mmCIF file of C-alpha atoms and ligand atoms in Angstrom:
data_model
loop_
_atom_site.group_PDB
_atom_site.id
_atom_site.type_symbol
_atom_site.label_atom_id
_atom_site.label_comp_id
_atom_site.label_asym_id
_atom_site.label_seq_id
_atom_site.Cartn_x
_atom_site.Cartn_y
_atom_site.Cartn_z
ATOM 1 C CA MET C 1 4.839 21.136 2.961
ATOM 2 C CA PRO C 2 7.717 20.085 0.759
ATOM 3 C CA TYR C 3 7.033 23.128 -1.463
ATOM 4 C CA LYS C 4 4.510 25.893 -0.927
ATOM 5 C CA ASN C 5 3.282 25.573 -4.511
ATOM 6 C CA LEU C 6 2.943 21.810 -4.351
ATOM 7 C CA SER C 7 -0.471 21.613 -6.025
ATOM 8 C CA LYS C 8 0.750 23.672 -8.978
ATOM 9 C CA ILE C 9 3.833 21.465 -9.271
ATOM 10 C CA LEU C 10 1.696 18.304 -9.207
ATOM 11 C CA GLN C 11 -0.647 19.717 -11.839
ATOM 12 C CA SER C 12 2.263 20.617 -14.114
ATOM 13 C CA LEU C 13 3.742 17.132 -13.698
ATOM 14 C CA LYS C 14 0.354 15.603 -14.535
ATOM 15 C CA THR C 15 0.203 17.676 -17.704
ATOM 16 C CA VAL C 16 3.473 16.137 -18.884
ATOM 17 C CA TYR C 17 3.218 12.612 -17.539
ATOM 18 C CA SER C 18 -0.293 11.646 -18.568
ATOM 19 C CA ASN C 19 -0.468 8.357 -20.467
ATOM 20 C CA ASP C 20 -1.260 9.765 -23.854
ATOM 21 C CA ASN C 21 1.529 12.351 -23.832
ATOM 22 C CA THR C 22 4.452 10.166 -24.897
ATOM 23 C CA ASP C 23 6.823 11.802 -27.368
ATOM 24 C CA TYR C 24 8.113 9.339 -29.950
ATOM 25 C CA SER C 25 9.963 12.019 -31.905
ATOM 26 C CA LYS C 26 12.952 12.220 -29.589
ATOM 27 C CA LYS C 27 14.965 9.812 -27.505
ATOM 28 C CA TYR C 28 16.876 10.548 -24.339
ATOM 29 C CA SER C 29 19.715 8.139 -23.563
ATOM 30 C CA GLY C 30 17.882 5.667 -25.797
ATOM 31 C CA GLU C 31 14.566 6.100 -23.921
ATOM 32 C CA ILE C 32 11.275 7.603 -25.026
ATOM 33 C CA GLY C 33 10.268 10.760 -23.178
ATOM 34 C CA TYR C 34 7.156 12.914 -22.841
ATOM 35 C CA LYS C 35 5.961 15.981 -24.687
ATOM 36 C CA THR C 36 6.395 19.228 -22.792
ATOM 37 C CA ASP C 37 4.531 21.595 -25.111
ATOM 38 C CA GLY C 38 1.437 21.471 -22.845
ATOM 39 C CA LEU C 39 3.360 23.411 -20.181
ATOM 40 C CA SER C 40 3.125 27.191 -19.977
ATOM 41 C CA PRO C 41 6.461 29.025 -19.670
ATOM 42 C CA ASP C 42 5.634 29.696 -15.997
ATOM 43 C CA GLU C 43 4.954 26.018 -15.307
ATOM 44 C CA ALA C 44 8.143 24.951 -17.072
ATOM 45 C CA GLU C 45 10.081 27.463 -14.975
ATOM 46 C CA LEU C 46 8.422 26.323 -11.747
ATOM 47 C CA LEU C 47 9.441 22.726 -12.441
ATOM 48 C CA ARG C 48 12.971 23.748 -13.355
ATOM 49 C CA GLN C 49 13.322 25.766 -10.110
ATOM 50 C CA HIS C 50 12.509 22.638 -8.161
ATOM 51 C CA ASN C 51 14.791 20.397 -10.183
ATOM 52 C CA LEU C 52 11.718 18.676 -11.627
ATOM 53 C CA GLN C 53 12.268 19.416 -15.291
ATOM 54 C CA PRO C 54 10.675 16.672 -17.451
ATOM 55 C CA ASN C 55 12.725 14.181 -19.443
ATOM 56 C CA ASN C 56 15.610 14.370 -17.010
ATOM 57 C CA PHE C 57 17.079 11.008 -18.008
ATOM 58 C CA GLN C 58 20.108 9.832 -16.087
ATOM 59 C CA THR C 59 22.298 6.797 -16.489
ATOM 60 C CA TYR C 60 23.885 5.031 -13.549
ATOM 61 C CA SER C 61 25.995 1.923 -13.167
ATOM 62 C CA HIS C 62 25.465 -0.289 -10.149
ATOM 63 C CA GLY C 63 28.684 1.093 -8.680
ATOM 64 C CA ASP C 64 27.617 4.715 -9.255
ATOM 65 C CA LEU C 65 24.385 4.107 -7.363
ATOM 66 C CA VAL C 66 25.987 2.301 -4.439
ATOM 67 C CA SER C 67 28.587 5.073 -4.039
ATOM 68 C CA ALA C 68 25.967 7.805 -4.333
ATOM 69 C CA PHE C 69 23.743 6.149 -1.702
ATOM 70 C CA LEU C 70 26.670 5.735 0.710
ATOM 71 C CA LYS C 71 27.716 9.341 0.203
ATOM 72 C CA LEU C 72 24.176 10.570 0.751
ATOM 73 C CA ARG C 73 23.878 8.454 3.887
ATOM 74 C CA ASP C 74 26.833 10.357 5.365
ATOM 75 C CA THR C 75 25.478 13.775 4.502
ATOM 76 C CA THR C 76 21.677 13.630 4.605
ATOM 77 C CA SER C 77 19.685 15.315 7.336
ATOM 78 C CA LEU C 78 17.163 12.447 7.213
ATOM 79 C CA THR C 79 16.941 10.200 10.288
ATOM 80 C CA TRP C 80 14.781 7.201 11.266
ATOM 81 C CA MET C 81 12.683 9.622 13.298
ATOM 82 C CA SER C 82 12.136 12.104 10.475
ATOM 83 C CA CYS C 83 11.419 9.287 7.965
ATOM 84 C CA SER C 84 8.894 7.675 10.299
ATOM 85 C CA ARG C 85 7.119 11.021 10.546
ATOM 86 C CA PHE C 86 7.205 11.456 6.795
ATOM 87 C CA PHE C 87 5.427 8.077 6.568
ATOM 88 C CA ILE C 88 2.810 8.993 9.165
ATOM 89 C CA LYS C 89 2.093 12.245 7.349
ATOM 90 C CA GLY C 90 1.873 10.420 4.019
ATOM 91 C CA LEU C 91 -0.443 7.804 5.506
ATOM 92 C CA SER C 92 -2.770 10.464 6.868
ATOM 93 C CA GLY C 93 -3.293 11.787 3.322
ATOM 94 C CA GLU C 94 -1.937 15.226 4.201
ATOM 95 C CA LEU C 95 1.188 14.725 2.098
ATOM 96 C CA PRO C 96 1.073 11.641 -0.124
ATOM 97 C CA ARG C 97 4.543 12.514 -1.505
ATOM 98 C CA TYR C 98 5.957 11.552 1.915
ATOM 99 C CA ARG C 99 4.895 7.898 1.768
ATOM 100 C CA GLN C 100 8.011 6.603 0.020
ATOM 101 C CA THR C 101 10.809 8.028 2.151
ATOM 102 C CA LEU C 102 10.762 5.472 4.996
ATOM 103 C CA MET C 103 11.170 2.567 2.560
ATOM 104 C CA SER C 104 13.953 4.347 0.649
ATOM 105 C CA PHE C 105 15.753 5.189 3.888
ATOM 106 C CA HIS C 106 15.463 1.573 5.060
ATOM 107 C CA PHE C 107 17.152 0.480 1.825
ATOM 108 C CA MET C 108 19.947 3.035 2.129
ATOM 109 C CA SER C 109 20.555 2.178 5.810
ATOM 110 C CA GLY C 110 21.147 -1.477 5.043
ATOM 111 C CA LEU C 111 23.502 -0.893 2.129
ATOM 112 C CA GLU C 112 27.197 -1.759 2.298
ATOM 113 C CA ASN C 113 29.876 -1.151 -0.267
ATOM 114 C CA HIS C 114 30.100 -4.131 -2.633
ATOM 115 C CA ALA C 115 30.619 -5.152 -6.265
ATOM 116 C CA PHE C 116 27.719 -6.277 -8.458
ATOM 117 C CA MET C 117 26.822 -9.910 -7.680
ATOM 118 C CA PRO C 118 25.002 -11.666 -10.524
ATOM 119 C CA SER C 119 21.869 -13.512 -9.469
ATOM 120 C CA LYS C 120 20.559 -16.863 -10.724
ATOM 121 C CA ARG C 121 16.964 -15.724 -10.259
ATOM 122 C CA HIS C 122 16.850 -12.259 -11.763
ATOM 123 C CA ALA C 123 18.912 -9.732 -13.719
ATOM 124 C CA ASN C 124 19.722 -7.508 -10.749
ATOM 125 C CA CYS C 125 22.414 -7.661 -8.078
ATOM 126 C CA ASP C 126 21.860 -10.522 -5.666
ATOM 127 C CA ILE C 127 23.049 -8.425 -2.727
ATOM 128 C CA CYS C 128 21.150 -5.147 -3.154
ATOM 129 C CA SER C 129 18.708 -5.685 -6.085
ATOM 130 C CA LEU C 130 20.113 -2.730 -8.041
ATOM 131 C CA PRO C 131 20.563 -3.375 -11.762
ATOM 132 C CA LEU C 132 23.986 -3.407 -13.433
ATOM 133 C CA LYS C 133 22.889 -0.317 -15.343
ATOM 134 C CA SER C 134 19.892 1.978 -14.806
ATOM 135 C CA VAL C 135 18.541 4.584 -17.211
ATOM 136 C CA PHE C 136 15.493 6.499 -16.045
ATOM 137 C CA ASP C 137 13.804 9.869 -16.007
ATOM 138 C CA ARG C 138 14.480 11.244 -12.539
ATOM 139 C CA THR C 139 11.413 13.464 -12.665
ATOM 140 C CA HIS C 140 9.091 10.651 -13.745
ATOM 141 C CA ALA C 141 10.381 8.525 -10.864
ATOM 142 C CA LEU C 142 9.648 11.366 -8.451
ATOM 143 C CA TYR C 143 6.255 11.978 -10.084
ATOM 144 C CA THR C 144 4.976 8.539 -8.968
ATOM 145 C CA TYR C 145 5.913 9.479 -5.415
ATOM 146 C CA TYR C 146 4.161 12.816 -5.737
ATOM 147 C CA LEU C 147 1.031 10.877 -6.706
ATOM 148 C CA GLY C 148 1.334 8.972 -3.429
ATOM 149 C CA HIS C 149 2.718 5.658 -4.650
ATOM 150 C CA SER C 150 5.450 3.769 -2.870
ATOM 151 C CA TRP C 151 7.338 0.847 -4.357
ATOM 152 C CA ASN C 152 10.102 -1.485 -3.309
ATOM 153 C CA GLU C 153 10.823 -2.891 -6.761
ATOM 154 C CA THR C 154 12.969 -0.091 -8.200
ATOM 155 C CA PRO C 155 15.553 0.868 -5.575
ATOM 156 C CA ALA C 156 17.525 2.820 -8.210
ATOM 157 C CA HIS C 157 14.806 5.473 -7.900
ATOM 158 C CA PHE C 158 15.290 5.762 -4.157
ATOM 159 C CA LEU C 159 18.395 7.871 -4.667
ATOM 160 C CA ALA C 160 16.496 10.752 -6.287
ATOM 161 C CA GLU C 161 13.701 10.269 -3.757
ATOM 162 C CA LEU C 162 16.056 10.556 -0.796
ATOM 163 C CA GLU C 163 18.010 13.437 -2.313
ATOM 164 C CA GLU C 164 14.765 15.388 -2.702
ATOM 165 C CA ALA C 165 13.390 14.358 0.700
ATOM 166 C CA SER C 166 16.665 15.545 2.263
ATOM 167 C CA THR C 167 15.679 19.058 1.203
ATOM 168 C CA PHE C 168 12.292 18.878 2.959
ATOM 169 C CA GLU C 169 11.860 20.102 6.509
ATOM 170 C CA ALA C 170 11.550 17.380 9.148
ATOM 171 C CA PRO C 171 7.805 17.221 9.807
ATOM 172 C CA GLU C 172 5.900 17.307 13.069
ATOM 173 C CA VAL C 173 3.016 14.877 13.365
ATOM 174 C CA THR C 174 -0.287 15.456 15.107
ATOM 175 C CA ARG C 175 -1.946 13.079 17.550
ATOM 176 C CA GLU C 176 -4.683 12.434 14.989
ATOM 177 C CA GLN C 177 -2.094 11.442 12.390
ATOM 178 C CA VAL C 178 -0.445 8.993 14.799
ATOM 179 C CA GLU C 179 -3.898 7.613 15.606
ATOM 180 C CA LYS C 180 -4.368 6.957 11.906
ATOM 181 C CA LEU C 181 -1.301 4.686 11.984
ATOM 182 C CA SER C 182 -2.622 3.083 15.131
ATOM 183 C CA SER C 183 -5.999 2.336 13.456
ATOM 184 C CA LEU C 184 -4.243 0.849 10.448
ATOM 185 C CA LEU C 185 -2.120 -1.461 12.628
ATOM 186 C CA GLN C 186 -5.224 -2.449 14.579
ATOM 187 C CA ALA C 187 -7.021 -3.329 11.352
ATOM 188 C CA ILE C 188 -4.051 -5.428 10.240
ATOM 189 C CA SER C 189 -3.946 -7.336 13.534
ATOM 190 C CA ASP C 190 -7.733 -7.935 13.349
ATOM 191 C CA ALA C 191 -7.148 -10.135 10.248
ATOM 192 C CA SER C 192 -8.467 -13.658 10.211
ATOM 193 C CA GLN C 193 -5.795 -16.411 10.355
ATOM 194 C CA ASP C 194 -5.501 -17.052 6.638
ATOM 195 C CA GLU C 195 -6.234 -13.573 5.286
ATOM 196 C CA THR C 196 -4.027 -12.746 2.265
ATOM 197 C CA PRO C 197 -2.483 -9.329 1.575
ATOM 198 C CA GLY C 198 -4.987 -8.839 -1.259
ATOM 199 C CA GLN C 199 -7.925 -9.521 1.113
ATOM 200 C CA LEU C 200 -6.375 -7.217 3.681
ATOM 201 C CA GLU C 201 -6.162 -4.411 1.130
ATOM 202 C CA LYS C 202 -9.859 -4.821 0.300
ATOM 203 C CA ARG C 203 -10.823 -4.785 3.961
ATOM 204 C CA ILE C 204 -8.767 -1.631 4.608
ATOM 205 C CA ALA C 205 -10.434 -0.029 1.568
ATOM 206 C CA SER C 206 -13.885 -0.828 2.950
ATOM 207 C CA LEU C 207 -12.909 0.637 6.348
ATOM 208 C CA LYS C 208 -11.919 3.889 4.565
ATOM 209 C CA LEU C 209 -8.831 4.206 6.750
ATOM 210 C CA LEU C 210 -6.448 5.679 4.210
ATOM 211 C CA PRO C 211 -7.418 8.929 2.508
ATOM 212 C CA LYS C 212 -6.114 9.694 -0.976
ATOM 213 C CA THR C 213 -5.298 6.096 -1.789
ATOM 214 C CA ASP C 214 -6.266 3.569 -4.410
ATOM 215 C CA LYS C 215 -5.555 -0.144 -4.408
ATOM 216 C CA TYR C 216 -1.922 0.300 -5.545
ATOM 217 C CA LYS C 217 -1.208 3.111 -3.107
ATOM 218 C CA ARG C 218 -2.572 0.947 -0.286
ATOM 219 C CA TYR C 219 -0.277 -1.876 -1.398
ATOM 220 C CA GLY C 220 2.593 0.629 -1.241
ATOM 221 C CA ILE C 221 1.765 1.615 2.332
ATOM 222 C CA LEU C 222 1.436 -2.034 3.387
ATOM 223 C CA GLN C 223 4.623 -2.926 1.530
ATOM 224 C CA THR C 224 6.493 -0.308 3.560
ATOM 225 C CA LEU C 225 5.207 -1.930 6.743
ATOM 226 C CA ALA C 226 6.346 -5.305 5.408
ATOM 227 C CA VAL C 227 9.794 -4.098 4.296
ATOM 228 C CA THR C 228 10.439 -2.556 7.724
ATOM 229 C CA GLY C 229 9.270 -5.708 9.517
ATOM 230 C CA VAL C 230 6.176 -4.147 11.112
ATOM 231 C CA MET C 231 4.188 -6.731 9.139
ATOM 232 C CA PRO C 232 6.162 -9.947 9.454
ATOM 233 C CA GLY C 233 6.450 -11.976 6.284
ATOM 234 C CA ASP C 234 8.102 -14.773 4.499
ATOM 235 C CA LEU C 235 11.318 -13.216 3.260
ATOM 236 C CA ASP C 236 12.017 -15.837 0.596
ATOM 237 C CA SER C 237 11.357 -13.952 -2.623
ATOM 238 C CA GLY C 238 11.968 -17.235 -4.512
ATOM 239 C CA ASN C 239 8.344 -18.105 -3.878
ATOM 240 C CA GLN C 240 7.031 -15.097 -5.798
ATOM 241 C CA PRO C 241 3.700 -16.039 -7.355
ATOM 242 C CA ALA C 242 3.665 -15.445 -11.093
ATOM 243 C CA ARG C 243 1.802 -12.389 -12.364
ATOM 244 C CA SER C 244 0.870 -11.159 -8.893
ATOM 245 C CA ASP C 245 0.164 -7.503 -8.140
ATOM 246 C CA ILE C 246 1.804 -7.988 -4.794
ATOM 247 C CA VAL C 247 5.510 -8.604 -4.401
ATOM 248 C CA HIS C 248 7.646 -9.763 -1.487
ATOM 249 C CA PRO C 249 7.971 -9.287 1.380
ATOM 250 C CA LEU C 250 4.289 -8.244 1.607
ATOM 251 C CA ALA C 251 3.260 -11.222 -0.549
ATOM 252 C CA GLY C 252 4.498 -13.552 2.203
ATOM 253 C CA TRP C 253 2.290 -12.073 4.917
ATOM 254 C CA ARG C 254 -0.811 -13.920 6.172
ATOM 255 C CA GLY C 255 -3.371 -12.837 8.742
ATOM 256 C CA SER C 256 -1.964 -15.106 11.431
ATOM 257 C CA MET C 257 1.307 -13.102 11.322
ATOM 258 C CA GLY C 258 -0.536 -9.889 12.281
ATOM 259 C CA VAL C 259 1.617 -6.955 13.362
ATOM 260 C CA ASP C 260 4.927 -7.064 15.207
ATOM 261 C CA TYR C 261 4.234 -4.313 17.740
ATOM 262 C CA ASP C 262 7.802 -4.380 19.085
ATOM 263 C CA VAL C 263 9.117 -3.510 15.637
ATOM 264 C CA ALA C 264 6.329 -0.967 15.178
ATOM 265 C CA SER C 265 7.360 0.937 18.310
ATOM 266 C CA THR C 266 10.988 0.929 17.158
ATOM 267 C CA ILE C 267 10.214 2.130 13.622
ATOM 268 C CA PHE C 268 7.598 4.650 14.838
ATOM 269 C CA PRO C 269 8.825 6.187 18.138
ATOM 270 C CA ASP C 270 5.810 8.522 18.158
ATOM 271 C CA PHE C 271 3.533 5.510 18.183
ATOM 272 C CA ALA C 272 5.142 4.028 21.320
ATOM 273 C CA HIS C 273 4.084 6.965 23.472
HETATM 274 ZN ZN1 LIG H 301 24.483 -4.731 -5.394
#
């Protein structure tokens, strides 16, 4: 467990970050926050103890984030092995918070020191996709991960994610949990030739393979497999379909591409055995 009182923490975060709890009376670094008066003093203290106090807005430049990622990479206790186990545990539904770490770690591993490179296609850096400036509530970013989401679109949030995951104990995985991954990969390779990622998500939902997921959480799990190359895809994000729920690289996957089992056994050493 990341924290022994995880369910209480999640409940307290839900109290603050529900949709109708926005607080328009105050701004934090120019951003609108959330009301905290629904928290009991004990709940507020519990969140503070875990560095999860609400409305914890932080401002970073692109350079700040790159430096902080590179520094964390040198000091973190996270490894490919521990992150792959985080993912397997997240996938199994035991700890949904753990689903994001593998994708964040993949991002950090590939990062090199560089200056912001303007892009012709979007507002973010063409090299690493980080924005020139980021302002966000660290706790709200972490809250989405506590709910079991994983995203590749906002790498600025990966820093807080990895900092927090660095404080978690490296998990052990059970045979049943590894089999869960195995069943998911089997389902993906069973796809018909022209199956789309959206059709794949529906099929996985009907197979009931992934506990504690909804459509978007399943996209997150599949996106992690795509980002790490376990699900091969078309890496050209220039072909992004407009107004799609599914972004690249997962958007570029089709059934005929199946699963790259060589990559899978590299990313998930437990799976290879
Ligand atoms: Zn960059």
